[in-house]
Amino acid sequence: MLADAPGVHSIGLVADTRICEQCGAVYAPRREHARFCSAGCRVAWNREHTGDTEAGARALQWSITAMRDAIKRLAGDGVWDQAQGFAVISEAVWWVTLVDATLVRYHYQAYETVMDARAPAERGAIEGTFAGLRFVRNQMGYHVDPADFIQPQEGRPGSGHGITAWTWKSLPEPALASLPPRGQAWEMTRYRAYQAHLAGHRIGETFSRAAAFLKLASANPALAVPVGSNSKDV
């Protein structure tokens, strides 16, 4: 359901070749999710698939609303037990990665415009955050228990922190032998991003960075189809 994460400049790119979905040329992708060899091919493909763009705008509307609600729940005041906290964090991971994937697939030019406007260090942190969240999404609940990812913190009613003060744990390298070579390379890229940009950091810091960027990207006037006023409330 979800597309893969943008590549992470600060940790290096993974060697790979693909076939452009528009012209059929073999090319080396700049990013993990790349589907076209050039901007021209991407524009041509979008013109030929207008219906897909409209579907993407509708998907973006409801996924942004769901993401906003999930992130608000993270900051809800109260004492959370671990099971509740893990569930809320997992939901936020799902929606953030879904919104990012929807923007990448249907509004790539607008997404890249906003990303390119970031300073190099900020861009590296944003891309690393999304790649790290994709590692969490791929591993949590399937290969690794949520308790292995997250370090809960003591909380008190009225503190205003909710579970945003919980932190991501450092993890050992994942077992990837079951994946094909390309899959192993991409997942190791995600793992390194997790270690560099999530491990040791607070949950709230991670989701604030991700949501702030997605708010800018979804509100960019370069979007081919308007996504409605809800996109401004991420």
mmCIF file of C-alpha atoms in Angstrom:
data_model
loop_
_atom_site.group_PDB
_atom_site.id
_atom_site.type_symbol
_atom_site.label_atom_id
_atom_site.label_comp_id
_atom_site.label_asym_id
_atom_site.label_seq_id
_atom_site.Cartn_x
_atom_site.Cartn_y
_atom_site.Cartn_z
ATOM 1 C CA MET A 1 0.000 0.000 0.000
ATOM 2 C CA LEU A 2 2.800 2.372 0.816
ATOM 3 C CA ALA A 3 5.563 3.573 -1.472
ATOM 4 C CA ASP A 4 9.142 3.455 -0.299
ATOM 5 C CA ALA A 5 10.959 6.297 1.389
ATOM 6 C CA PRO A 6 13.084 8.979 -0.209
ATOM 7 C CA GLY A 7 16.806 8.193 -0.223
ATOM 8 C CA VAL A 8 18.944 9.583 2.558
ATOM 9 C CA HIS A 9 21.740 11.836 1.326
ATOM 10 C CA SER A 10 23.550 11.950 4.650
ATOM 11 C CA ILE A 11 24.118 8.177 4.713
ATOM 12 C CA GLY A 12 24.824 7.551 1.063
ATOM 13 C CA LEU A 13 22.802 6.210 -1.852
ATOM 14 C CA VAL A 14 22.271 2.582 -2.703
ATOM 15 C CA ALA A 15 23.580 1.414 -6.072
ATOM 16 C CA ASP A 16 20.677 0.301 -8.269
ATOM 17 C CA THR A 17 19.321 0.405 -11.803
ATOM 18 C CA ARG A 18 15.735 0.485 -12.991
ATOM 19 C CA ILE A 19 13.636 0.803 -16.117
ATOM 20 C CA CYS A 20 11.830 4.114 -16.596
ATOM 21 C CA GLU A 21 8.057 3.596 -16.521
ATOM 22 C CA GLN A 22 7.593 6.152 -19.302
ATOM 23 C CA CYS A 23 10.339 5.623 -21.875
ATOM 24 C CA GLY A 24 11.771 2.245 -20.883
ATOM 25 C CA ALA A 25 15.342 3.518 -20.463
ATOM 26 C CA VAL A 26 17.612 1.925 -17.875
ATOM 27 C CA TYR A 27 18.746 4.465 -15.275
ATOM 28 C CA ALA A 28 20.324 4.749 -11.830
ATOM 29 C CA PRO A 29 17.667 6.141 -9.431
ATOM 30 C CA ARG A 30 18.514 9.094 -7.251
ATOM 31 C CA ARG A 31 15.923 8.012 -4.719
ATOM 32 C CA GLU A 32 14.514 4.719 -3.540
ATOM 33 C CA HIS A 33 11.021 5.497 -4.828
ATOM 34 C CA ALA A 34 12.124 6.808 -8.249
ATOM 35 C CA ARG A 35 10.020 5.616 -11.191
ATOM 36 C CA PHE A 36 11.264 7.809 -14.053
ATOM 37 C CA CYS A 37 14.653 8.560 -15.551
ATOM 38 C CA SER A 38 14.003 12.312 -15.874
ATOM 39 C CA ALA A 39 11.608 15.100 -14.990
ATOM 40 C CA GLY A 40 10.414 15.119 -18.597
ATOM 41 C CA CYS A 41 9.348 11.480 -18.384
ATOM 42 C CA ARG A 42 7.603 12.110 -15.102
ATOM 43 C CA VAL A 43 5.652 15.052 -16.545
ATOM 44 C CA ALA A 44 4.716 13.055 -19.664
ATOM 45 C CA TRP A 45 3.499 10.128 -17.560
ATOM 46 C CA ASN A 46 1.405 12.417 -15.357
ATOM 47 C CA ARG A 47 -0.254 13.985 -18.407
ATOM 48 C CA GLU A 48 -1.229 10.541 -19.650
ATOM 49 C CA HIS A 49 -2.599 9.463 -16.262
ATOM 50 C CA THR A 50 -4.741 12.412 -15.160
ATOM 51 C CA GLY A 51 -7.197 10.130 -13.420
ATOM 52 C CA ASP A 52 -4.446 8.797 -11.176
ATOM 53 C CA THR A 53 -3.545 12.343 -10.153
ATOM 54 C CA GLU A 54 -7.149 13.077 -9.167
ATOM 55 C CA ALA A 55 -7.309 9.864 -7.155
ATOM 56 C CA GLY A 56 -4.092 10.862 -5.436
ATOM 57 C CA ALA A 57 -5.550 14.225 -4.410
ATOM 58 C CA ARG A 58 -8.568 12.536 -2.843
ATOM 59 C CA ALA A 59 -6.352 10.038 -1.037
ATOM 60 C CA LEU A 60 -4.187 12.892 0.197
ATOM 61 C CA GLN A 61 -7.180 14.690 1.716
ATOM 62 C CA TRP A 62 -8.293 11.873 3.964
ATOM 63 C CA SER A 63 -4.807 10.610 4.788
ATOM 64 C CA ILE A 64 -3.686 14.087 5.945
ATOM 65 C CA THR A 65 -6.719 14.339 8.213
ATOM 66 C CA ALA A 66 -6.007 10.907 9.702
ATOM 67 C CA MET A 67 -2.332 11.747 10.170
ATOM 68 C CA ARG A 68 -3.154 15.008 11.931
ATOM 69 C CA ASP A 69 -5.506 13.228 14.320
ATOM 70 C CA ALA A 70 -2.957 10.488 15.046
ATOM 71 C CA ILE A 71 -0.233 13.007 15.881
ATOM 72 C CA LYS A 72 -2.601 14.948 18.140
ATOM 73 C CA ARG A 73 -3.237 11.751 20.088
ATOM 74 C CA LEU A 74 0.504 11.444 20.713
ATOM 75 C CA ALA A 75 0.451 14.716 22.654
ATOM 76 C CA GLY A 76 -2.747 13.928 24.546
ATOM 77 C CA ASP A 77 -2.390 14.683 28.226
ATOM 78 C CA GLY A 78 -2.640 11.677 30.513
ATOM 79 C CA VAL A 79 -0.794 8.622 31.712
ATOM 80 C CA TRP A 80 -0.487 5.969 29.023
ATOM 81 C CA ASP A 81 0.264 2.347 29.683
ATOM 82 C CA GLN A 82 2.830 0.811 27.353
ATOM 83 C CA ALA A 83 0.368 -1.122 25.209
ATOM 84 C CA GLN A 84 -1.710 2.020 24.552
ATOM 85 C CA GLY A 85 1.370 4.090 23.833
ATOM 86 C CA PHE A 86 2.814 1.566 21.405
ATOM 87 C CA ALA A 87 -0.520 1.391 19.556
ATOM 88 C CA VAL A 88 -0.790 5.170 19.183
ATOM 89 C CA ILE A 89 2.814 5.493 18.008
ATOM 90 C CA SER A 90 2.347 2.663 15.495
ATOM 91 C CA GLU A 91 -0.739 4.403 14.096
ATOM 92 C CA ALA A 92 1.156 7.686 13.728
ATOM 93 C CA VAL A 93 4.001 5.904 11.933
ATOM 94 C CA TRP A 94 1.514 4.370 9.505
ATOM 95 C CA TRP A 95 -0.217 7.650 8.633
ATOM 96 C CA VAL A 96 2.940 9.737 8.343
ATOM 97 C CA THR A 97 4.512 7.243 5.946
ATOM 98 C CA LEU A 98 1.258 7.004 3.982
ATOM 99 C CA VAL A 99 0.986 10.784 3.532
ATOM 100 C CA ASP A 100 4.623 11.001 2.493
ATOM 101 C CA ALA A 101 4.153 8.166 -0.014
ATOM 102 C CA THR A 102 0.996 9.754 -1.446
ATOM 103 C CA LEU A 103 2.781 13.066 -1.989
ATOM 104 C CA VAL A 104 5.739 11.329 -3.604
ATOM 105 C CA ARG A 105 3.578 9.278 -5.951
ATOM 106 C CA TYR A 106 1.061 11.906 -7.050
ATOM 107 C CA HIS A 107 2.755 15.258 -6.392
ATOM 108 C CA TYR A 108 6.446 14.551 -6.796
ATOM 109 C CA GLN A 109 7.352 17.920 -8.338
ATOM 110 C CA ALA A 110 5.718 19.872 -5.502
ATOM 111 C CA TYR A 111 7.341 17.574 -2.959
ATOM 112 C CA GLU A 112 10.785 18.066 -4.481
ATOM 113 C CA THR A 113 10.300 21.838 -4.711
ATOM 114 C CA VAL A 114 9.726 22.036 -0.969
ATOM 115 C CA MET A 115 12.533 19.582 -0.218
ATOM 116 C CA ASP A 116 15.032 21.439 -2.415
ATOM 117 C CA ALA A 117 14.268 24.676 -0.549
ATOM 118 C CA ARG A 118 15.576 23.183 2.707
ATOM 119 C CA ALA A 119 19.144 23.815 3.823
ATOM 120 C CA PRO A 120 21.391 20.762 3.294
ATOM 121 C CA ALA A 121 21.485 19.805 6.975
ATOM 122 C CA GLU A 122 17.728 20.183 7.360
ATOM 123 C CA ARG A 123 17.091 18.241 4.173
ATOM 124 C CA GLY A 124 19.288 15.402 5.399
ATOM 125 C CA ALA A 125 17.416 15.322 8.716
ATOM 126 C CA ILE A 126 14.015 15.274 7.009
ATOM 127 C CA GLU A 127 14.925 12.572 4.531
ATOM 128 C CA GLY A 128 16.603 10.554 7.267
ATOM 129 C CA THR A 129 13.514 10.861 9.453
ATOM 130 C CA PHE A 130 11.203 9.513 6.746
ATOM 131 C CA ALA A 131 13.585 6.675 5.894
ATOM 132 C CA GLY A 132 13.863 5.802 9.588
ATOM 133 C CA LEU A 133 10.086 5.794 9.995
ATOM 134 C CA ARG A 134 9.838 3.400 7.077
ATOM 135 C CA PHE A 135 12.234 1.087 8.846
ATOM 136 C CA VAL A 136 9.950 1.216 11.893
ATOM 137 C CA ARG A 137 6.899 0.558 9.719
ATOM 138 C CA ASN A 138 8.521 -2.451 8.054
ATOM 139 C CA GLN A 139 9.843 -4.002 11.256
ATOM 140 C CA MET A 140 7.359 -3.163 14.001
ATOM 141 C CA GLY A 141 4.806 -5.891 14.572
ATOM 142 C CA TYR A 142 6.327 -8.192 11.970
ATOM 143 C CA HIS A 143 9.958 -8.769 12.930
ATOM 144 C CA VAL A 144 10.466 -6.652 16.073
ATOM 145 C CA ASP A 145 8.199 -6.067 19.062
ATOM 146 C CA PRO A 146 7.247 -2.382 19.616
ATOM 147 C CA ALA A 147 8.863 -2.582 23.047
ATOM 148 C CA ASP A 148 12.203 -3.145 21.325
ATOM 149 C CA PHE A 149 11.826 0.171 19.478
ATOM 150 C CA ILE A 150 10.439 2.485 22.127
ATOM 151 C CA GLN A 151 11.585 3.548 25.594
ATOM 152 C CA PRO A 152 8.581 4.771 27.636
ATOM 153 C CA GLN A 153 9.046 7.646 30.084
ATOM 154 C CA GLU A 154 7.285 8.403 33.332
ATOM 155 C CA GLY A 155 4.375 10.759 32.787
ATOM 156 C CA ARG A 156 2.037 12.772 34.993
ATOM 157 C CA PRO A 157 -1.419 14.218 34.222
ATOM 158 C CA GLY A 158 -1.057 17.879 33.393
ATOM 159 C CA SER A 159 2.504 17.582 32.128
ATOM 160 C CA GLY A 160 1.366 18.309 28.569
ATOM 161 C CA HIS A 161 3.844 15.844 27.104
ATOM 162 C CA GLY A 162 1.752 12.717 26.633
ATOM 163 C CA ILE A 163 3.946 10.086 25.025
ATOM 164 C CA THR A 164 5.929 12.594 22.987
ATOM 165 C CA ALA A 165 8.678 12.365 25.612
ATOM 166 C CA TRP A 166 9.147 8.638 24.969
ATOM 167 C CA THR A 167 12.288 7.893 22.969
ATOM 168 C CA TRP A 168 13.387 5.590 20.158
ATOM 169 C CA LYS A 169 15.842 2.876 21.182
ATOM 170 C CA SER A 170 19.060 2.055 19.381
ATOM 171 C CA LEU A 171 18.751 -1.296 17.586
ATOM 172 C CA PRO A 172 21.162 -3.948 16.312
ATOM 173 C CA GLU A 173 21.346 -4.534 12.567
ATOM 174 C CA PRO A 174 18.254 -6.377 11.317
ATOM 175 C CA ALA A 175 18.297 -9.898 9.906
ATOM 176 C CA LEU A 176 17.761 -9.422 6.177
ATOM 177 C CA ALA A 177 18.793 -12.771 4.705
ATOM 178 C CA SER A 178 15.216 -13.508 3.584
ATOM 179 C CA LEU A 179 15.178 -10.426 1.327
ATOM 180 C CA PRO A 180 16.623 -10.260 -2.212
ATOM 181 C CA PRO A 181 19.891 -8.295 -2.571
ATOM 182 C CA ARG A 182 18.165 -5.069 -3.606
ATOM 183 C CA GLY A 183 15.694 -5.354 -0.734
ATOM 184 C CA GLN A 184 18.531 -5.931 1.702
ATOM 185 C CA ALA A 185 20.312 -2.808 0.469
ATOM 186 C CA TRP A 186 17.239 -0.582 0.795
ATOM 187 C CA GLU A 187 16.316 -1.925 4.221
ATOM 188 C CA MET A 188 19.875 -1.428 5.473
ATOM 189 C CA THR A 189 19.645 2.175 4.226
ATOM 190 C CA ARG A 190 16.458 2.606 6.252
ATOM 191 C CA TYR A 191 18.082 1.011 9.305
ATOM 192 C CA ARG A 192 21.050 3.388 9.148
ATOM 193 C CA ALA A 193 18.649 6.309 8.846
ATOM 194 C CA TYR A 194 16.797 5.068 11.914
ATOM 195 C CA GLN A 195 20.023 4.864 13.899
ATOM 196 C CA ALA A 196 21.160 8.308 12.755
ATOM 197 C CA HIS A 197 17.906 10.273 13.016
ATOM 198 C CA LEU A 198 15.536 8.460 15.386
ATOM 199 C CA ALA A 199 17.513 6.395 17.897
ATOM 200 C CA GLY A 200 18.011 8.370 21.101
ATOM 201 C CA HIS A 201 15.552 11.078 20.051
ATOM 202 C CA ARG A 202 12.109 11.806 21.442
ATOM 203 C CA ILE A 203 8.981 10.548 19.702
ATOM 204 C CA GLY A 204 7.594 14.088 19.637
ATOM 205 C CA GLU A 205 10.695 15.458 17.904
ATOM 206 C CA THR A 206 10.423 12.856 15.144
ATOM 207 C CA PHE A 207 6.765 13.417 14.379
ATOM 208 C CA SER A 208 6.994 17.201 14.655
ATOM 209 C CA ARG A 209 9.731 17.263 12.014
ATOM 210 C CA ALA A 210 7.839 14.917 9.707
ATOM 211 C CA ALA A 211 4.498 16.708 10.070
ATOM 212 C CA ALA A 212 6.017 20.170 9.566
ATOM 213 C CA PHE A 213 7.536 19.122 6.250
ATOM 214 C CA LEU A 214 4.404 17.327 5.047
ATOM 215 C CA LYS A 215 2.322 20.385 5.893
ATOM 216 C CA LEU A 216 4.542 22.524 3.662
ATOM 217 C CA ALA A 217 4.637 19.958 0.867
ATOM 218 C CA SER A 218 0.874 19.374 0.822
ATOM 219 C CA ALA A 219 0.131 23.113 0.848
ATOM 220 C CA ASN A 220 2.555 23.851 -2.012
ATOM 221 C CA PRO A 221 0.746 25.736 -4.841
ATOM 222 C CA ALA A 222 2.606 23.558 -7.352
ATOM 223 C CA LEU A 223 0.276 20.654 -6.542
ATOM 224 C CA ALA A 224 -1.488 19.629 -9.721
ATOM 225 C CA VAL A 225 -4.870 19.225 -7.981
ATOM 226 C CA PRO A 226 -5.972 21.257 -4.903
ATOM 227 C CA VAL A 227 -6.211 19.108 -1.786
ATOM 228 C CA GLY A 228 -8.561 21.267 0.260
ATOM 229 C CA SER A 229 -8.186 23.395 3.363
ATOM 230 C CA ASN A 230 -7.654 20.431 5.685
ATOM 231 C CA SER A 231 -4.089 20.123 4.386
ATOM 232 C CA LYS A 232 -3.208 23.322 6.227
ATOM 233 C CA ASP A 233 -4.074 21.882 9.600
ATOM 234 C CA VAL A 234 -1.456 19.105 9.840
#
